[in-house]
Short mmCIF file of C-alpha atoms in Angstrom, two decimals:
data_model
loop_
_atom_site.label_atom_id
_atom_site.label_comp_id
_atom_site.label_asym_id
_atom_site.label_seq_id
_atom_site.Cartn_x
_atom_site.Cartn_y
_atom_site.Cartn_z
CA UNK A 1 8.42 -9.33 -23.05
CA UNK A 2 8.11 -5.78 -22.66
CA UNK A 3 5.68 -3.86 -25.17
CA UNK A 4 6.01 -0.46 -26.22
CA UNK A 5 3.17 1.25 -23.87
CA UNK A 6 5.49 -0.04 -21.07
CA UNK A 7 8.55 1.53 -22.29
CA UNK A 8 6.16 4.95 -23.02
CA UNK A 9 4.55 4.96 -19.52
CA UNK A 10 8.08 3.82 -17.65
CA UNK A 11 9.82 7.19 -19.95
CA UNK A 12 7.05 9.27 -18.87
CA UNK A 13 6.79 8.31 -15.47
CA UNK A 14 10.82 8.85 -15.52
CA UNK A 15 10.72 12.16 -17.54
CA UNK A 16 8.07 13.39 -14.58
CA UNK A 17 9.79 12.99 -11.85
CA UNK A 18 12.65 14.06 -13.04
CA UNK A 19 10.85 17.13 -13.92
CA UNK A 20 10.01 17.60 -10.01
CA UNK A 21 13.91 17.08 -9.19
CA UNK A 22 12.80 15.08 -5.83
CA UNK A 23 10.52 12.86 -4.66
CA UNK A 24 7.99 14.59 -2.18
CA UNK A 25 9.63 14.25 1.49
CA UNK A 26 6.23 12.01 2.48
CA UNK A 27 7.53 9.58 -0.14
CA UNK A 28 11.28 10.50 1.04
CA UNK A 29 10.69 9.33 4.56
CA UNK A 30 8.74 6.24 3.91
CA UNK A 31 11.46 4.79 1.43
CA UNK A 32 13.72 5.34 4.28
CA UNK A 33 11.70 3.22 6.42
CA UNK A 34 11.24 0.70 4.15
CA UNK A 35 14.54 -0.02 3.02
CA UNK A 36 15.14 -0.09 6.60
CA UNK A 37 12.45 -3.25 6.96
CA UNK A 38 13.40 -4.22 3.61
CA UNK A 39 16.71 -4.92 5.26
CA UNK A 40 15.57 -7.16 7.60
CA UNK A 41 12.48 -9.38 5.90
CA UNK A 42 15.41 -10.04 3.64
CA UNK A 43 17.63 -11.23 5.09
CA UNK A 44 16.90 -14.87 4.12
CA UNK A 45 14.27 -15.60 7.07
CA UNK A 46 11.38 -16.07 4.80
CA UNK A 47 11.09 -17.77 1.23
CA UNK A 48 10.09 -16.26 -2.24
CA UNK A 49 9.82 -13.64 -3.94
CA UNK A 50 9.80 -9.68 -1.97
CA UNK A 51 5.77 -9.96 -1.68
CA UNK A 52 5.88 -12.97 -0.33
CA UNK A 53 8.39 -12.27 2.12
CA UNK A 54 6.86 -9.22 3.66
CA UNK A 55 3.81 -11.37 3.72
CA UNK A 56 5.55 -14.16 5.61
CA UNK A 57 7.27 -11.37 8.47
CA UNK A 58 3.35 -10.44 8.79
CA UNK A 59 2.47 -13.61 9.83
CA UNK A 60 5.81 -14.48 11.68
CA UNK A 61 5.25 -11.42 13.42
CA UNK A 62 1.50 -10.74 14.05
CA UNK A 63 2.51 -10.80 17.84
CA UNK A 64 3.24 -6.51 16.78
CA UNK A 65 -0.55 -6.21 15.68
CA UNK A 66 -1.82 -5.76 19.34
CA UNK A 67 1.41 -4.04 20.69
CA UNK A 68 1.68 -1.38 18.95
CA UNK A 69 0.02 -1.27 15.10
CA UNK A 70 -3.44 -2.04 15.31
CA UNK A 71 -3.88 1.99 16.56
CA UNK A 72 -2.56 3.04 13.37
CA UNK A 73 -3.87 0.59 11.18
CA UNK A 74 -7.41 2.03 11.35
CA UNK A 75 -7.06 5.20 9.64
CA UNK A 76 -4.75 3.57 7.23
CA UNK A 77 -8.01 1.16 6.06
CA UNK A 78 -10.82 3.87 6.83
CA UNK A 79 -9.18 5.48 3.16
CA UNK A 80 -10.64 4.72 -0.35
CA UNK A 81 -9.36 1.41 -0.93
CA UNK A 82 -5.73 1.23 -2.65
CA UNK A 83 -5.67 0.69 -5.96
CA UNK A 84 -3.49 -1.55 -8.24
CA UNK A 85 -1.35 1.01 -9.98
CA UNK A 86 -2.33 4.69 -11.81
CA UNK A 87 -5.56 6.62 -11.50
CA UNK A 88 -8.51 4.61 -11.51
CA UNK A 89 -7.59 0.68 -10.72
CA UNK A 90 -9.61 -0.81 -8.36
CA UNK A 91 -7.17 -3.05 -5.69
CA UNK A 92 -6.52 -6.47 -6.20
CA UNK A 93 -8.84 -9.05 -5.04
CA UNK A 94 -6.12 -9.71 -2.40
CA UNK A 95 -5.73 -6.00 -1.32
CA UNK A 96 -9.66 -5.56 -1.52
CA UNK A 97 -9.83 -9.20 0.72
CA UNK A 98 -7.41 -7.42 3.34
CA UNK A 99 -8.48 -4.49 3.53
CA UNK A 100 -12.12 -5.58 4.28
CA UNK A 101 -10.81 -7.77 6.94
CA UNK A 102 -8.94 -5.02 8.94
CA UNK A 103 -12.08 -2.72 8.44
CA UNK A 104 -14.38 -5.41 9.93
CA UNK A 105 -11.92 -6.16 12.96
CA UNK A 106 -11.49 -1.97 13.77
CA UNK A 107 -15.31 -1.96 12.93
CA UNK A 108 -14.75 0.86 10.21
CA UNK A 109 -18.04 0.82 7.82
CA UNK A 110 -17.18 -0.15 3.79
CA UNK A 111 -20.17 1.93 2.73
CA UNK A 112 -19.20 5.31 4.58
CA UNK A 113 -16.00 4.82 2.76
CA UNK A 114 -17.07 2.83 -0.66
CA UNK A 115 -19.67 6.02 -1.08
CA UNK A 116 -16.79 8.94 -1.23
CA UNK A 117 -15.11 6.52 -3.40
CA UNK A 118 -13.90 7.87 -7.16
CA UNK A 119 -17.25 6.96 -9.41
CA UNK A 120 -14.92 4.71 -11.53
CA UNK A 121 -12.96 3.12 -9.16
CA UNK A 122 -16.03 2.39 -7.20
CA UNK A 123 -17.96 0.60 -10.62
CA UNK A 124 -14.20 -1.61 -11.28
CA UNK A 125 -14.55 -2.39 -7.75
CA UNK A 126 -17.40 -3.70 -7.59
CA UNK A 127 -16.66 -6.02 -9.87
CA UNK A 128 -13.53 -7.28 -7.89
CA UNK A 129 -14.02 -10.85 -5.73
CA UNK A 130 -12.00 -10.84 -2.40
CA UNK A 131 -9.65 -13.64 -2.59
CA UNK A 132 -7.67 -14.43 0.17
CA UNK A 133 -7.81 -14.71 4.56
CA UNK A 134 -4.85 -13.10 5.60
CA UNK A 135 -4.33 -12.85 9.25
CA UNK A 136 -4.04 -9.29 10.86
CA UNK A 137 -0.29 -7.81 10.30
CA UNK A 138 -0.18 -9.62 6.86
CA UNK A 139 -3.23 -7.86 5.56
CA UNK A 140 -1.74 -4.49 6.70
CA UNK A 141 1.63 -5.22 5.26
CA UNK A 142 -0.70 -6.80 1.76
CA UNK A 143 -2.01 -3.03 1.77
CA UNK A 144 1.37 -1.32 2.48
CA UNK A 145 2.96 -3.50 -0.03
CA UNK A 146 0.59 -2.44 -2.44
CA UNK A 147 1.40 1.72 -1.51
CA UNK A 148 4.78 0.88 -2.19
CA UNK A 149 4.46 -1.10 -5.53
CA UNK A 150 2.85 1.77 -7.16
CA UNK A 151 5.74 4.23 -5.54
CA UNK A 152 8.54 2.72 -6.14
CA UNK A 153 7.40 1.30 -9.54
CA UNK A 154 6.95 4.73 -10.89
CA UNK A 155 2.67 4.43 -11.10
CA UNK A 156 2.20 7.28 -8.76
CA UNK A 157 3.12 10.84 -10.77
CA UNK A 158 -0.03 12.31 -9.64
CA UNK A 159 1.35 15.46 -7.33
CA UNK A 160 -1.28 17.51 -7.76
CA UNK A 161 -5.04 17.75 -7.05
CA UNK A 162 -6.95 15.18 -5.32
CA UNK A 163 -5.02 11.91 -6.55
CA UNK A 164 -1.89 13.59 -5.16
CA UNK A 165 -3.05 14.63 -1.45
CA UNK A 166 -4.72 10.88 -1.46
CA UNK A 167 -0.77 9.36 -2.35
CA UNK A 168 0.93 12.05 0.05
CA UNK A 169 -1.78 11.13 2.90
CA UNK A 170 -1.49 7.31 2.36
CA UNK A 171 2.59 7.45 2.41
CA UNK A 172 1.97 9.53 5.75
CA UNK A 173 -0.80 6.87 7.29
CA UNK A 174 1.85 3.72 6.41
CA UNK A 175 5.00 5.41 7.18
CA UNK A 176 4.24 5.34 11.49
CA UNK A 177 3.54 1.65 10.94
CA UNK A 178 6.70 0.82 9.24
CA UNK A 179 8.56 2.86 12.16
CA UNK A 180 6.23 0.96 14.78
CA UNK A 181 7.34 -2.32 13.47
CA UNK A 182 11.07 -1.60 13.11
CA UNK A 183 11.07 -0.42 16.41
CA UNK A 184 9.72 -3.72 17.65
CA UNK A 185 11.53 -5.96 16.01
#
């Protein structure tokens, strides 16, 4: 059952961006591309629910980690981890789990990244356990997954400032991956 600070923050979230008249053209391009994948990991080739699907193409397809992602996937996971929704959130313990995987295979250092991280994010952080041993392309597509949950569910209003560029430069860091593995299919 939905409460009522759900209905608030779904109206405001709504009322924003319809304020702004369009989505920024970062966000534009990478729901292009992944409606375009969404068109294919459902198809009916993997089981479950959307998350699990896109996790089940990543480890159908890890094959495309060597070809032609792993390149991109480095600067995408040498960011402040992604969060689980608005603001502040610290990730999952699944997104936290894959993301420190892919650092520790493109040997990118946690604490020159967990040290520029928001003070608050970095103390809920902390606290999160990494659950979870994805394998390569999964993890990726766990963190991608994740950018697009909080787009397309509305979480991500912040244009301006720093939370804004971080969105803006995330969608732009996962959007070449999406085209990589579309074009590899």
């Amino acid at each position: 059952m939905v409460n009522d600070e759900e209905l608030r923050k779904a109206k405001r979230a709504i009322m924003t961006w319809l304020s702004f008249g369009t989505y920024p053209k970062e966000y534009l391009l990478f729901f292009f591309y992944w409606s375009l994948f969404n068109s294919y990991y459902g198809l009916g080739l993997f089981k479950g629910g959307d998350k699990n699907k896109v996790l089940s193409f990543g480890r159908q397809y890890n094959a495309l980690w060597n070809k032609v992602i792993k390149a991109n996937a480095r600067d995408l996971v040498a960011q402040e981890c992604v969060g689980n929704g608005k603001g502040e959130n610290p990730p999952s313990s699944q997104v936290k789990a894959a993301t420190g995987h892919l650092r520790n295979l493109l040997g990118v250092h946690k604490r020159q990244i967990c040290i520029h991280c928001r003070p608050d994010k970095r103390n809920q952080c902390s606290r999160v356990a990494e659950k979870g041993k994805d394998g390569h392309l999964e993890a990726l597509l766990r963190i991608i997954y994740q950018i697009r949950c909080n787009l397309i569910h509305g979480d991500k209003v912040e244009l301006k400032e720093d939370q804004g560029e971080r969105n803006k430069k995330l969608v732009r860091l996962a959007t070449p991956i999406l085209r990589e593995i579309l074009l590899n299919l």
